[in-house]
Coordinates of C-alpha atoms and ligand atoms in Angstrom, one line a residue:
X29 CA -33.7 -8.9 15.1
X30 CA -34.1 -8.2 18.8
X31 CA -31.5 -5.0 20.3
X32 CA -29.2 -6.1 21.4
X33 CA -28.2 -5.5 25.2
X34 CA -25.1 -4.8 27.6
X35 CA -24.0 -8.8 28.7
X36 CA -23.6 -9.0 32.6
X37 CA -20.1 -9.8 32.3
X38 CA -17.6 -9.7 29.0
X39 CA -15.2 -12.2 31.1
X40 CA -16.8 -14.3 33.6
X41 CA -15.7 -16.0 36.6
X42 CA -13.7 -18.8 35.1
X43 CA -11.9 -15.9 33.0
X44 CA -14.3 -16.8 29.4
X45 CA -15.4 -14.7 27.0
X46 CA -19.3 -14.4 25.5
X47 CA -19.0 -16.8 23.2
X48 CA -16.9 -19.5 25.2
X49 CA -13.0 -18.5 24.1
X50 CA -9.8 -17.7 25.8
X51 CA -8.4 -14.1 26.5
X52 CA -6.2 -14.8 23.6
X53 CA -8.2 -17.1 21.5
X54 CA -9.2 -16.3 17.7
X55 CA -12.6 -16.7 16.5
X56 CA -12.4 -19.5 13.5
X57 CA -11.5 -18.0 10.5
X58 CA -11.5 -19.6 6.7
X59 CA -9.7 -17.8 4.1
X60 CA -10.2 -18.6 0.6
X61 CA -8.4 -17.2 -2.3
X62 CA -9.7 -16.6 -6.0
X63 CA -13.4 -16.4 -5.1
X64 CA -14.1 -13.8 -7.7
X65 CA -14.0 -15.1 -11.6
X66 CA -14.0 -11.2 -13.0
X67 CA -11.3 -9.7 -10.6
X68 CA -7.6 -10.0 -11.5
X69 CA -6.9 -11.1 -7.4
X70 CA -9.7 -12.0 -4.9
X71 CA -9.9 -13.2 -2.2
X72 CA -12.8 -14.1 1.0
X73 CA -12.5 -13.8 5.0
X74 CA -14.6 -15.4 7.4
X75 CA -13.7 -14.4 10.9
X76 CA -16.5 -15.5 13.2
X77 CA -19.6 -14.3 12.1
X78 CA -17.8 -11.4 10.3
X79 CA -17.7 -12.4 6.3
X80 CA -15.9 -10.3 3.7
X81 CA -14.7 -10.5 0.2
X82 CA -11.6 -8.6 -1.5
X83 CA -11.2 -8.3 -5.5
X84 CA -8.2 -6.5 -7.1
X85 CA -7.9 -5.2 -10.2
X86 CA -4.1 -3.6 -11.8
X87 CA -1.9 -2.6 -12.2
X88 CA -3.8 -0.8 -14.8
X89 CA -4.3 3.0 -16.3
X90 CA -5.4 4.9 -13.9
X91 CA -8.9 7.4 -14.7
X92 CA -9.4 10.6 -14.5
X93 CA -5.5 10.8 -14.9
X94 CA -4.7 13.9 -13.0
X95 CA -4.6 11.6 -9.9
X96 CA -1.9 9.5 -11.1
X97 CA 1.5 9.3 -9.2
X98 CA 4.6 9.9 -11.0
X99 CA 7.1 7.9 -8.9
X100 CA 4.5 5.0 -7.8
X101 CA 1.2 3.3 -8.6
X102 CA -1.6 4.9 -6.6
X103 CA -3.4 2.2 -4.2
X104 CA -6.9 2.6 -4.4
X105 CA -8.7 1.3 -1.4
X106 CA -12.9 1.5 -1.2
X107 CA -14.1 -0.4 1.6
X108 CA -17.9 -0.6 1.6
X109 CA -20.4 -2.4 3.8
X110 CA -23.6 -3.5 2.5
X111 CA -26.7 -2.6 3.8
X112 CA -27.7 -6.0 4.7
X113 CA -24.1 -6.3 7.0
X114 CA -25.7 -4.5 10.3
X115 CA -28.8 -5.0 12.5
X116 CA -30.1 -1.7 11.5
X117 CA -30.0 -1.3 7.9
X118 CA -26.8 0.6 7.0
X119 CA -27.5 3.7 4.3
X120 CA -26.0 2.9 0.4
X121 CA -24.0 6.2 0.3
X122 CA -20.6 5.5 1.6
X123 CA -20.0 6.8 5.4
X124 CA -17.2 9.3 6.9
X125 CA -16.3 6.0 8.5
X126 CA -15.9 3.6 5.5
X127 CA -13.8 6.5 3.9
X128 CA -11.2 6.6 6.7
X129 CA -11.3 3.1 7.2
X130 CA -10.7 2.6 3.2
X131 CA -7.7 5.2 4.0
X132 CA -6.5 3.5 7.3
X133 CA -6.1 0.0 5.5
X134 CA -4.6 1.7 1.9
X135 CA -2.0 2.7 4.5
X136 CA -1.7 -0.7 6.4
X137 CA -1.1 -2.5 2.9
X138 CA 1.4 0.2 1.2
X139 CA 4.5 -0.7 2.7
X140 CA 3.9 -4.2 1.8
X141 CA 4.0 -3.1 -2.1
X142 CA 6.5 -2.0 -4.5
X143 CA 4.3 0.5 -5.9
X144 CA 7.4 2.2 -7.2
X145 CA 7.5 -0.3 -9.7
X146 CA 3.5 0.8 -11.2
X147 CA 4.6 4.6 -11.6
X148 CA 1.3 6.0 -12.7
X149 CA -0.9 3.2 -12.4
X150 CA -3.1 2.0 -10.1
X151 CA -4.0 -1.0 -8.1
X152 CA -7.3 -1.0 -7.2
X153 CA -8.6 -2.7 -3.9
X154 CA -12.4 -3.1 -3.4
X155 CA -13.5 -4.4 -0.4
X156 CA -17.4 -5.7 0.4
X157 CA -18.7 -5.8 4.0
X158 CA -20.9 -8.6 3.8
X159 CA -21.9 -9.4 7.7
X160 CA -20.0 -7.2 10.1
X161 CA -19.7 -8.7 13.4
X162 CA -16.7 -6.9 14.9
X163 CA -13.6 -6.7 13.4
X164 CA -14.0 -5.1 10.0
X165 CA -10.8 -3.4 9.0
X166 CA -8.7 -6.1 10.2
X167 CA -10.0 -9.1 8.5
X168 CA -10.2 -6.5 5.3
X169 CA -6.5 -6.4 5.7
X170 CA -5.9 -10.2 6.0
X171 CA -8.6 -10.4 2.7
X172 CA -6.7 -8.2 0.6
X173 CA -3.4 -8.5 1.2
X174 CA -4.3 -12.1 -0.3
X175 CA -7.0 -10.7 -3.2
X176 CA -3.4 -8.6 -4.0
X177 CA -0.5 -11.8 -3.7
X178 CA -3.4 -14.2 -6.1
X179 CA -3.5 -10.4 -8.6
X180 CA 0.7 -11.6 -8.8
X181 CA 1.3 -7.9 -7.7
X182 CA 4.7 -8.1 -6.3
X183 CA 4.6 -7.6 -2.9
X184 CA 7.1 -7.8 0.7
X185 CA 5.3 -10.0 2.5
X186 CA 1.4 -11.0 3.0
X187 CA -0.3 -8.2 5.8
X188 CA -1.8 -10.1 8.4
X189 CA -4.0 -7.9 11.0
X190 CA -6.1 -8.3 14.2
X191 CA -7.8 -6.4 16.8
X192 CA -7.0 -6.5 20.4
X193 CA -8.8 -4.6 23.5
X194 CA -9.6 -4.9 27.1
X195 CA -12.9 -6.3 28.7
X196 CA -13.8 -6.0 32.3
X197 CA -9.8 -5.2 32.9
X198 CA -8.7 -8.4 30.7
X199 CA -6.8 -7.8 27.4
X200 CA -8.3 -10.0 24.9
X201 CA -7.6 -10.9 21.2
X202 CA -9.8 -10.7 18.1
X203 CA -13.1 -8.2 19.5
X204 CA -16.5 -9.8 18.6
X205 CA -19.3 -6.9 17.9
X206 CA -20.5 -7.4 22.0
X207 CA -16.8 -6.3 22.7
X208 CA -16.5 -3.9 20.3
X209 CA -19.2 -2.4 21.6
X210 CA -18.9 -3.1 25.2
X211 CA -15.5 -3.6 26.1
X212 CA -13.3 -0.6 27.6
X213 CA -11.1 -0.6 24.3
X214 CA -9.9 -1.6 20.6
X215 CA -6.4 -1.8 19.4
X216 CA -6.5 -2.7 15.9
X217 CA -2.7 -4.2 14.4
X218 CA -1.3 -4.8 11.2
X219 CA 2.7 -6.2 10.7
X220 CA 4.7 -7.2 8.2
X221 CA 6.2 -10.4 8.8
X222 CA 8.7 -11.5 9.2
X223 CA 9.8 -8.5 10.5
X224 CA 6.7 -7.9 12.3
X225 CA 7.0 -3.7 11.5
X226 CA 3.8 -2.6 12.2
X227 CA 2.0 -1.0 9.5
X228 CA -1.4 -0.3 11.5
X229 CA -1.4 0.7 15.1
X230 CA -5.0 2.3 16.4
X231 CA -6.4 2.8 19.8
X232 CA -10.1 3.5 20.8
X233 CA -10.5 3.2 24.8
X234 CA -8.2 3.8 28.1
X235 CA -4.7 1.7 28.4
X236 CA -2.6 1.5 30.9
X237 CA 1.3 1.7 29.5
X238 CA 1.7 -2.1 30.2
X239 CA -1.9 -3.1 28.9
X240 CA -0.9 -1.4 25.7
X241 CA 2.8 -3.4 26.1
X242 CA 0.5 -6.6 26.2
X243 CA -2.2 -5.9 23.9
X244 CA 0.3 -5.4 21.0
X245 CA 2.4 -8.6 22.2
X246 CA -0.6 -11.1 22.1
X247 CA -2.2 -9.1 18.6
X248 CA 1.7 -9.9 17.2
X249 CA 1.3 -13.5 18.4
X250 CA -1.9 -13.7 16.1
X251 CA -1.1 -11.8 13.3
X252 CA 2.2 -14.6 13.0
X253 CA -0.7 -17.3 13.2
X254 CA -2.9 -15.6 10.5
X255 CA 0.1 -15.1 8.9
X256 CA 0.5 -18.8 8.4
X257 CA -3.0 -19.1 7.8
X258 CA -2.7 -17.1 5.0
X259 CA 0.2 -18.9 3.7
X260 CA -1.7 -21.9 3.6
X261 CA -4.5 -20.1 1.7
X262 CA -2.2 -19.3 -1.0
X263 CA -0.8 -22.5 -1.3
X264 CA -4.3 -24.2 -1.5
X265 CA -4.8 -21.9 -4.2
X266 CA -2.0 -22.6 -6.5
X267 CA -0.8 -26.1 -5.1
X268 CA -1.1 -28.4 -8.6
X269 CA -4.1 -31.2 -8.4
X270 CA -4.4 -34.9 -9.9
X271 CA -7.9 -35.6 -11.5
X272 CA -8.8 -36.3 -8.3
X273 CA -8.0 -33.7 -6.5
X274 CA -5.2 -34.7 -4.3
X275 CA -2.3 -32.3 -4.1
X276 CA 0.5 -33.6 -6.5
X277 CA 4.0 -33.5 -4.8
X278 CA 6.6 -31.6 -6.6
X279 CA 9.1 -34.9 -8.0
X280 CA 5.7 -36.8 -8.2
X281 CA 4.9 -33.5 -10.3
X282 CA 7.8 -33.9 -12.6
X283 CA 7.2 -37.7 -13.2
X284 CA 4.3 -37.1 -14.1
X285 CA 5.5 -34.9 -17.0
X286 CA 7.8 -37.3 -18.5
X287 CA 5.7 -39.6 -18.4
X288 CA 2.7 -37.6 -20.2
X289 CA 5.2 -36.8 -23.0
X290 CA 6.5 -39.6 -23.3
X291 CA 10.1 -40.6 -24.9
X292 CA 8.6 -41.1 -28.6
X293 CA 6.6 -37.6 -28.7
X294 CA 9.8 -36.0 -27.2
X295 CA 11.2 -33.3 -30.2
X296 CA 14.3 -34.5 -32.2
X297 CA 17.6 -32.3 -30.6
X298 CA 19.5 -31.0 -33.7
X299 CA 22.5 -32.7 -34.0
Ligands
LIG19 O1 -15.3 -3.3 12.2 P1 -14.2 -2.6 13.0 O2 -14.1 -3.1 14.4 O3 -12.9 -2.5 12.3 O4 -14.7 -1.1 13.0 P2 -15.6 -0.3 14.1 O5 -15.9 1.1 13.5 O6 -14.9 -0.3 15.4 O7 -17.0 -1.1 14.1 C1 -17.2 -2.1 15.0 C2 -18.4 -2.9 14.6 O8 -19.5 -2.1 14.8 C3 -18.4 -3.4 13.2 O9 -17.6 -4.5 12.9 C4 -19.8 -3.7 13.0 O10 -20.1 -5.0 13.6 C5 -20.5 -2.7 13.9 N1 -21.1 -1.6 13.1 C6 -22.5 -1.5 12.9 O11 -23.2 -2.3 13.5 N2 -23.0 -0.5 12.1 C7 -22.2 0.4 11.5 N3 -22.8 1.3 10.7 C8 -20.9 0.3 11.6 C9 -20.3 -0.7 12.4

């Protein structure tokens, strides 16, 4: 792979990005959820070129047991990268930086869990790189906040999260690597709709007190859309199927039962 150099411009004269988008434009993302047969929850992220998949596992006994919780289940994030997710080929050992970003998103997804409920136990969140392209932690967030709602862990609300920073003086939504790496700044967001609390609030770069007003409105305004496209994941996911595969209505649903049973094979009610 050729290095990679500094673009001319990150917004150019008709007010584009690199790759074509709008100051406040996502890159396309595809969630999928149950991806992973042996994990209790999974789920899978593509945002852009950025690809990353989620399994859960727990509530369950948590080993060595000195680092259980008594009042709440401990949530154990590892967030890993593999060496094949970077131009230059990215050592097996885990980083400084994957354990703080394991930390910062075990502290996005808390409050969106009743982990007072697990007292002693622990959910267990592991998250694999696959291609990083930008954007990492965030679409983590958006990948395992689903992995964790298709575990059936009970949980406040789905986490959606984005990145937001500033190119040539422009706030723009949802960095790709080339922005990351040459814009002026990264603001990383996680809420909890419908609320919109914010659970995850970073910031690499200079901001002025209005660009940082901004950046977080328009990363709000796309966390509610990946909110929705997580939504939609779910439903995907659990949303009943005829033979087919069409998506069976819920009275259509219920007809369909009767039917299957039948009056005849229906049980005798005792008198
Ligand atoms: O991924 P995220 O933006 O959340 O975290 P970052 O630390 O700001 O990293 C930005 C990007 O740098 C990553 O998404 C990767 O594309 C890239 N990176 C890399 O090329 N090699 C690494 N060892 C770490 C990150």
């Amino acid at each position: 792979m050729s290095p990679e150099t500094k673009p001319d411009y990150l917004i150019s004269p008709e007010g584009l990005r690199v790759d074509g988008r709008r100051p406040d434009e996502l890159r396309p993302v595809e969630l999928k959820v149950g991806v992973l047969k042996q994990a209790d929850g999974s789920a899978s992220i593509r945002q852009g070129k950025t690809y990353i998949i989620a399994g859960v596992y727990g509530p369950r006994e948590l080993h060595p047991r000195h680092l259980a919780l008594n009042d709440k289940a401990y949530l154990r994030v590892v967030y890993r990268m593999a060496t094949f997710s970077v131009p230059d080929r990215k050592k097996p050992a885990p980083s400084r930086r994957e354990k703080e970003i394991s930390m910062v998103i075990a502290n996005a997804l808390s409050p969106a869990l009743f982990l007072e409920e697990f007292p002693r136990a622990v959910i267990d969140v592991f998250i694999q790189v696959i291609q990083a392209d930008g954007g990492t932690r965030c679409a983590s967030i958006n990948a395992a906040s689903l992995a964790l709602a298709d575990a059936g862990i009970p949980m406040r609300s789905l986490v959606p999260a984005v990145a937001v920073g500033k190119a040539d003086g422009v706030i723009i939504v949802d960095l790709g690597d080339e922005e990351d790496k040459y814009g002026q700044g990264d603001v990383p967001i996680a809420i909890l709709p419908p609320t919109d609390e914010i659970t995850l609030l970073q910031q690499d770069g200079f901001f002025t007190r209005d660009e940082l007003l901004e950046a977080i409105q328009m990363g709000i305004g796309s966390c509610k859309y990946l909110h929705e496209l997580q939504k939609d994941a779910l439903k995907r996911a659990y949303v009943r199927k005829t033979p087919d595969g069409e998506p069976v209505e819920e009275d259509e649903f219920e007809d369909d039962l009767e039917t299957d049973l039948g009056e005849a094979d229906m049980p005798e009610e005792d008198e």
